[in-house]
XYZ file of N, CA and C in Angstrom:
504
model
N 95.333 118.986 109.103
C 96.342 118.825 110.128
C 97.056 120.157 110.387
N 97.340 120.885 109.301
C 98.014 122.178 109.460
C 97.132 123.149 110.235
N 95.838 123.164 109.951
C 94.917 124.067 110.656
C 94.832 123.713 112.136
N 94.802 122.427 112.446
C 94.761 122.007 113.854
C 96.029 122.451 114.567
N 97.177 122.247 113.926
C 98.450 122.650 114.529
C 98.498 124.157 114.743
N 98.062 124.912 113.748
C 98.049 126.375 113.897
C 97.121 126.787 115.041
N 96.001 126.081 115.176
C 95.073 126.362 116.267
C 95.700 126.145 117.632
N 96.746 125.338 117.682
C 97.461 125.075 118.935
C 98.696 125.956 119.081
N 98.821 126.936 118.185
C 99.938 127.874 118.274
C 101.240 127.369 117.682
N 101.174 126.323 116.877
C 102.374 125.760 116.249
C 102.553 126.384 114.874
N 103.765 126.815 114.584
C 104.067 127.381 113.276
C 104.149 126.256 112.252
N 103.412 126.385 111.161
C 103.370 125.370 110.113
C 103.731 126.029 108.789
N 104.645 125.397 108.067
C 105.010 125.861 106.726
C 104.428 124.877 105.725
N 103.594 125.351 104.835
C 103.051 124.500 103.775
C 103.668 124.958 102.455
N 104.796 124.324 102.121
C 105.494 124.674 100.890
C 106.379 123.511 100.474
N 106.697 123.473 99.219
C 107.603 122.450 98.723
C 109.017 122.755 99.190
N 109.835 121.723 99.317
C 111.206 121.922 99.797
C 111.996 122.878 98.913
N 111.782 122.818 97.598
C 112.553 123.706 96.724
C 112.100 125.160 96.837
N 110.983 125.413 97.501
C 110.519 126.777 97.760
C 110.945 127.256 99.146
N 111.364 126.335 99.994
C 111.740 126.672 101.372
C 113.082 127.396 101.356
N 113.135 128.553 101.976
C 114.306 129.419 101.867
C 115.423 129.110 102.855
N 115.154 128.343 103.881
C 116.180 128.093 104.902
C 117.081 126.944 104.454
N 118.378 127.228 104.414
C 119.352 126.200 104.072
C 120.187 125.889 105.301
N 120.561 124.598 105.438
C 121.388 124.149 106.558
C 120.856 124.702 107.880
N 119.565 124.586 108.095
C 118.895 125.234 109.216
C 118.402 124.250 110.277
N 117.932 123.090 109.874
C 117.248 122.186 110.796
C 118.185 121.109 111.346
N 117.987 120.768 112.620
C 118.744 119.693 113.253
C 118.212 118.322 112.845
N 116.915 118.264 112.566
C 116.305 116.998 112.174
C 115.204 117.254 111.147
N 115.158 116.397 110.145
C 114.112 116.421 109.129
C 113.536 115.013 109.088
N 112.218 114.910 109.107
C 111.565 113.606 109.074
C 110.609 113.512 107.899
N 110.455 112.301 107.406
C 109.506 112.027 106.335
C 108.992 110.609 106.538
N 107.746 110.504 106.947
C 107.156 109.199 107.215
C 106.063 108.893 106.200
N 106.261 107.804 105.463
C 105.288 107.334 104.479
C 105.006 108.400 103.414
N 106.074 109.052 102.949
C 105.973 110.095 101.916
C 106.796 109.711 100.681
N 108.021 109.272 100.877
C 108.974 109.072 99.781
C 108.429 108.168 98.675
N 107.649 107.165 99.046
C 107.111 106.237 98.041
C 106.063 106.889 97.151
N 105.582 108.068 97.530
C 104.566 108.780 96.747
C 105.171 109.856 95.843
N 106.461 110.113 95.985
C 107.113 111.227 95.303
C 107.607 110.789 93.925
N 107.201 111.509 92.849
C 107.636 111.109 91.499
C 109.130 111.330 91.247
N 109.765 112.269 91.960
C 111.205 112.503 91.810
C 111.856 112.403 93.190
N 112.100 111.175 93.660
C 112.603 111.007 95.026
C 113.977 111.632 95.254
N 114.825 111.650 94.240
C 116.154 112.246 94.444
C 116.055 113.751 94.679
N 115.194 114.426 93.960
C 115.007 115.866 94.189
C 114.460 116.106 95.595
N 113.516 115.282 96.003
C 112.952 115.406 97.347
C 114.039 115.195 98.408
N 114.832 114.143 98.252
C 115.877 113.847 99.232
C 116.956 114.920 99.242
N 117.327 115.414 98.074
C 118.323 116.505 98.032
C 117.785 117.758 98.723
N 116.474 117.996 98.599
C 115.855 119.112 99.309
C 115.925 118.916 100.809
N 115.701 117.699 101.262
C 115.817 117.398 102.696
C 117.235 117.662 103.187
N 118.223 117.217 102.417
C 119.624 117.412 102.795
C 119.982 118.896 102.778
N 119.463 119.638 101.820
C 119.762 121.072 101.702
C 119.338 121.845 102.942
N 118.209 121.503 103.534
C 117.719 122.259 104.697
C 118.269 121.719 106.015
N 119.043 120.641 105.956
C 119.592 119.997 107.140
C 120.965 120.568 107.485
N 121.163 120.887 108.762
C 122.467 121.362 109.226
C 123.509 120.241 109.138
N 124.793 120.603 108.981
C 125.841 119.584 109.107
C 125.740 118.930 110.487
N 125.821 117.620 110.511
C 125.646 116.880 111.758
C 124.188 116.561 112.054
N 123.286 117.087 111.230
C 121.857 116.875 111.432
C 121.399 115.489 111.007
N 120.179 115.167 111.379
C 119.617 113.833 111.183
C 118.425 113.874 110.241
N 118.420 112.962 109.289
C 117.282 112.767 108.391
C 116.698 111.393 108.692
N 115.406 111.356 108.999
C 114.725 110.096 109.305
C 113.662 109.868 108.237
N 113.763 108.728 107.562
C 112.836 108.379 106.485
C 112.148 107.061 106.849
N 110.838 107.040 106.767
C 110.072 105.813 106.953
C 109.264 105.539 105.697
N 109.362 104.308 105.185
C 108.658 103.919 103.962
C 108.138 102.486 104.112
N 107.181 102.090 103.261
C 106.800 100.680 103.249
C 108.020 99.817 102.900
N 108.152 98.695 103.588
C 109.313 97.828 103.465
C 109.113 96.789 102.359
N 109.737 97.011 101.223
C 109.582 96.061 100.120
C 110.426 94.804 100.304
N 111.219 94.734 101.370
C 111.897 93.488 101.719
C 110.955 92.561 102.485
N 109.891 93.101 103.023
C 108.951 92.323 103.817
C 107.878 91.676 102.963
N 106.775 91.393 103.577
C 105.696 90.667 102.901
C 105.025 91.477 101.800
N 105.213 92.799 101.775
C 104.579 93.629 100.739
C 104.980 93.203 99.330
N 106.225 92.774 99.166
C 106.697 92.378 97.828
C 105.956 91.153 97.303
N 105.341 90.390 98.200
C 104.597 89.191 97.795
C 103.145 89.496 97.451
N 102.701 90.724 97.736
C 101.303 91.111 97.521
C 101.146 91.736 96.133
N 101.293 90.898 95.114
C 101.290 91.379 93.725
C 99.982 92.056 93.338
N 98.901 91.713 93.979
C 97.609 92.287 93.628
C 97.277 93.584 94.340
N 98.168 94.064 95.169
C 97.889 95.277 95.926
C 98.017 96.519 95.043
N 96.907 97.097 94.681
C 96.921 98.302 93.844
C 97.512 99.492 94.579
N 97.443 99.497 95.914
C 97.976 100.624 96.671
C 99.500 100.619 96.729
N 100.134 99.525 96.337
C 101.593 99.484 96.336
C 102.155 99.613 94.924
N 101.336 100.127 94.010
C 101.740 100.307 92.621
C 101.414 101.738 92.184
N 102.042 102.198 91.083
C 101.669 103.517 90.563
C 100.203 103.536 90.176
N 99.519 104.627 90.310
C 100.031 105.939 90.679
C 100.074 106.198 92.185
N 99.593 105.267 93.009
C 99.602 105.516 94.456
C 101.029 105.511 94.996
N 101.766 104.441 94.771
C 103.178 104.389 95.157
C 104.012 104.504 93.889
N 104.845 105.521 93.862
C 105.674 105.777 92.686
C 106.971 104.972 92.710
N 107.353 104.488 93.881
C 108.585 103.715 94.000
C 108.495 102.748 95.158
N 109.303 101.705 95.081
C 109.375 100.708 96.134
C 110.735 100.836 96.812
N 110.739 100.722 98.136
C 111.960 100.955 98.903
C 112.261 99.771 99.805
N 113.544 99.466 99.915
C 114.005 98.416 100.814
C 115.365 98.821 101.361
N 115.944 97.955 102.158
C 117.224 98.281 102.791
C 118.303 98.600 101.752
N 118.355 97.824 100.667
C 119.382 98.044 99.637
C 119.210 99.402 98.959
N 117.994 99.754 98.587
C 117.789 101.039 97.904
C 118.025 102.214 98.848
N 117.615 102.076 100.100
C 117.843 103.151 101.070
C 119.322 103.290 101.398
N 120.062 102.197 101.315
C 121.512 102.245 101.515
C 122.177 102.931 100.327
N 121.772 102.575 99.124
C 122.359 103.168 97.914
C 122.124 104.670 97.861
N 120.971 105.106 98.314
C 120.633 106.535 98.308
C 121.606 107.341 99.165
N 122.075 106.759 100.259
C 122.962 107.488 101.178
C 124.172 108.058 100.442
N 124.815 107.258 99.619
C 125.994 107.723 98.883
C 125.622 108.792 97.863
N 124.448 108.666 97.268
C 124.033 109.620 96.242
C 123.707 110.998 96.809
N 123.271 111.051 98.055
C 122.894 112.343 98.635
C 123.869 112.808 99.720
N 124.969 112.076 99.886
C 126.025 112.506 100.792
C 125.701 112.365 102.266
N 124.987 111.313 102.642
C 124.657 111.089 104.049
C 125.255 109.768 104.526
N 125.401 109.668 105.839
C 125.853 108.427 106.460
C 124.657 107.745 107.101
N 124.613 106.435 107.029
C 123.542 105.681 107.677
C 123.922 105.445 109.124
N 123.032 105.822 110.024
C 123.256 105.604 111.453
C 122.512 104.365 111.939
N 121.329 104.094 111.377
C 120.552 102.940 111.843
C 119.430 102.616 110.875
N 119.036 101.362 110.917
C 117.824 100.878 110.258
C 116.943 100.279 111.337
N 115.657 100.491 111.217
C 114.689 99.854 112.109
C 113.600 99.243 111.233
N 113.263 98.012 111.510
C 112.176 97.347 110.803
C 111.010 97.234 111.770
N 109.864 97.716 111.356
C 108.673 97.623 112.187
C 108.297 96.154 112.375
N 108.042 95.746 113.615
C 107.549 94.376 113.802
C 106.168 94.224 113.176
N 105.838 93.026 112.802
C 104.557 92.761 112.167
C 103.403 93.117 113.096
N 102.487 93.927 112.603
C 101.278 94.240 113.373
C 100.011 93.916 112.581
N 100.129 93.767 111.277
C 98.985 93.481 110.402
C 98.883 91.971 110.195
N 98.499 91.253 111.243
C 98.546 89.790 111.223
C 97.648 89.181 110.145
N 96.417 89.658 110.044
C 95.489 89.116 109.052
C 95.932 89.413 107.639
N 96.411 90.628 107.402
C 96.898 91.004 106.073
C 98.082 90.125 105.694
N 99.017 89.963 106.641
C 100.187 89.132 106.401
C 99.763 87.703 106.033
N 98.850 87.129 106.800
C 98.422 85.761 106.525
C 97.785 85.650 105.147
N 96.942 86.601 104.805
C 96.289 86.570 103.491
C 97.315 86.658 102.364
N 98.317 87.522 102.516
C 99.346 87.666 101.484
C 100.146 86.376 101.346
N 100.545 85.794 102.466
C 101.324 84.552 102.428
C 100.511 83.427 101.781
N 99.262 83.283 102.188
C 98.417 82.226 101.609
C 98.235 82.429 100.112
N 97.967 83.662 99.693
C 97.756 83.928 98.259
C 99.031 83.759 97.439
N 100.174 84.055 98.059
C 101.439 83.948 97.335
C 101.888 82.503 97.151
N 101.602 81.668 98.129
C 102.156 80.313 98.110
C 101.149 79.197 97.884
N 99.878 79.506 97.982
C 98.872 78.450 97.834
C 97.969 78.747 96.646
N 97.854 77.790 95.742
C 96.996 77.927 94.565
C 96.171 76.652 94.401
N 95.005 76.820 93.825
C 94.173 75.677 93.431
C 93.887 74.687 94.538
N 94.148 73.408 94.232
C 93.820 72.335 95.171
C 94.614 72.437 96.453
N 95.841 72.986 96.405
C 96.654 73.136 97.622
C 95.981 74.096 98.613
N 95.419 75.147 98.065
C 94.740 76.121 98.920
C 93.482 75.499 99.538
N 92.725 74.780 98.735
C 91.510 74.125 99.260
C 91.862 73.116 100.348
N 92.888 72.324 100.125
C 93.318 71.337 101.109
C 93.829 72.018 102.391
N 94.568 73.079 102.225
C 95.093 73.859 103.348
C 93.953 74.276 104.279
N 92.885 74.809 103.700
C 91.742 75.253 104.510
C 90.944 74.058 105.046
N 90.746 73.053 104.223
C 89.952 71.891 104.640
C 90.599 71.172 105.823
N 91.931 71.102 105.844
C 92.639 70.421 106.932
C 92.867 71.328 108.151
N 92.422 72.571 108.051
C 92.531 73.474 109.203
C 93.899 74.096 109.392
N 94.744 74.029 108.367
C 96.087 74.595 108.505
C 96.069 76.116 108.632
N 95.020 76.751 108.156
C 94.924 78.210 108.288
C 94.926 78.609 109.757
N 94.267 77.807 110.594
C 94.258 78.093 112.030
C 95.650 77.944 112.631
N 96.375 76.912 112.198
C 97.748 76.725 112.682
C 98.644 77.886 112.244
N 98.495 78.299 110.999
C 99.288 79.430 110.507
C 98.955 80.696 111.283
N 97.674 80.936 111.525
C 97.250 82.118 112.292
C 97.900 82.115 113.677
N 97.898 80.978 114.328
C 98.501 80.853 115.661
C 100.008 81.085 115.590
N 100.659 80.496 114.581
C 102.101 80.680 114.409
C 102.436 82.166 114.219
N 101.674 82.837 113.376
C 101.915 84.259 113.111
C 101.725 85.057 114.397
N 100.668 84.778 115.126
C 100.397 85.501 116.370
C 101.555 85.337 117.364
N 102.063 84.115 117.484
C 103.130 83.834 118.442
C 104.489 84.360 117.994
N 104.678 84.561 116.704
C 105.989 84.954 116.179
C 106.009 86.315 115.499
N 104.944 87.078 115.642
C 104.845 88.374 114.955
C 106.026 89.284 115.263
N 106.549 89.206 116.462
C 107.669 90.068 116.855
C 108.956 89.745 116.087
N 109.011 88.594 115.424
C 110.204 88.212 114.662
C 110.012 88.363 113.152
N 108.819 88.775 112.728
C 108.492 88.883 111.305
C 108.514 90.355 110.904
N 109.191 90.654 109.799
C 109.263 92.039 109.319
C 107.873 92.549 108.982
N 107.571 93.722 109.499
C 106.270 94.328 109.269
C 106.239 95.214 108.041
N 105.286 96.102 108.035
C 104.969 96.951 106.889
C 106.050 97.977 106.580
N 106.700 98.549 107.585
C 107.562 99.715 107.363
C 109.014 99.484 107.744
N 109.875 100.218 107.046
C 111.299 100.274 107.370
C 111.644 101.739 107.617
N 112.495 101.956 108.585
C 112.908 103.308 108.963
C 114.421 103.374 108.843
N 114.921 104.419 108.215
C 116.370 104.618 108.135
C 116.697 105.978 108.743
N 117.775 105.998 109.491
C 118.240 107.233 110.119
C 119.587 107.568 109.491
N 119.621 108.712 108.820
C 120.836 109.203 108.166
C 121.401 110.369 108.979
N 122.680 110.631 108.793
C 123.286 111.809 109.393
C 124.081 112.549 108.320
N 123.928 113.863 108.333
C 124.700 114.703 107.416
C 126.080 114.921 108.031
N 127.130 114.600 107.293
C 128.481 114.737 107.864
C 128.813 116.192 108.208
N 129.678 116.335 109.206
C 130.187 117.654 109.541
C 131.223 118.040 108.487
N 131.389 119.356 108.248
C 132.366 119.759 107.213
C 133.795 119.414 107.603
């Protein structure tokens, strides 16, 4: 990705935040689907705040552990070593006070992974004879239709938080 960007004349810095020399420099810092992979999230977040100007915006997007992901106990991709931490609205709120930022907004991605969601719900709530009966009576089709019609009201995979660094 960095090579493609450089090929388009975009300046790319490939370095860790603690190696980045600019302090209080950027108006906005973004991190999408990164924080859950970081072994020391507080150091990472403090680095983000360090390079952010007063009044600047930090946008973090992570898998939403308040959503259906928390019910997917068998998902190896949502456990260490792939995901080092789980994030939800409460943890992202608590972090704000620890790193000196104000929360401006939360956004929850609407459900887009309909089949994954259905599989997780069925596996979480249906076992043994109940699961067999569920499929035999055709309830899986009803659930699929319900999910399709109501996906816009069901929390999806990701949560986004927008923080602001206070002015001095």
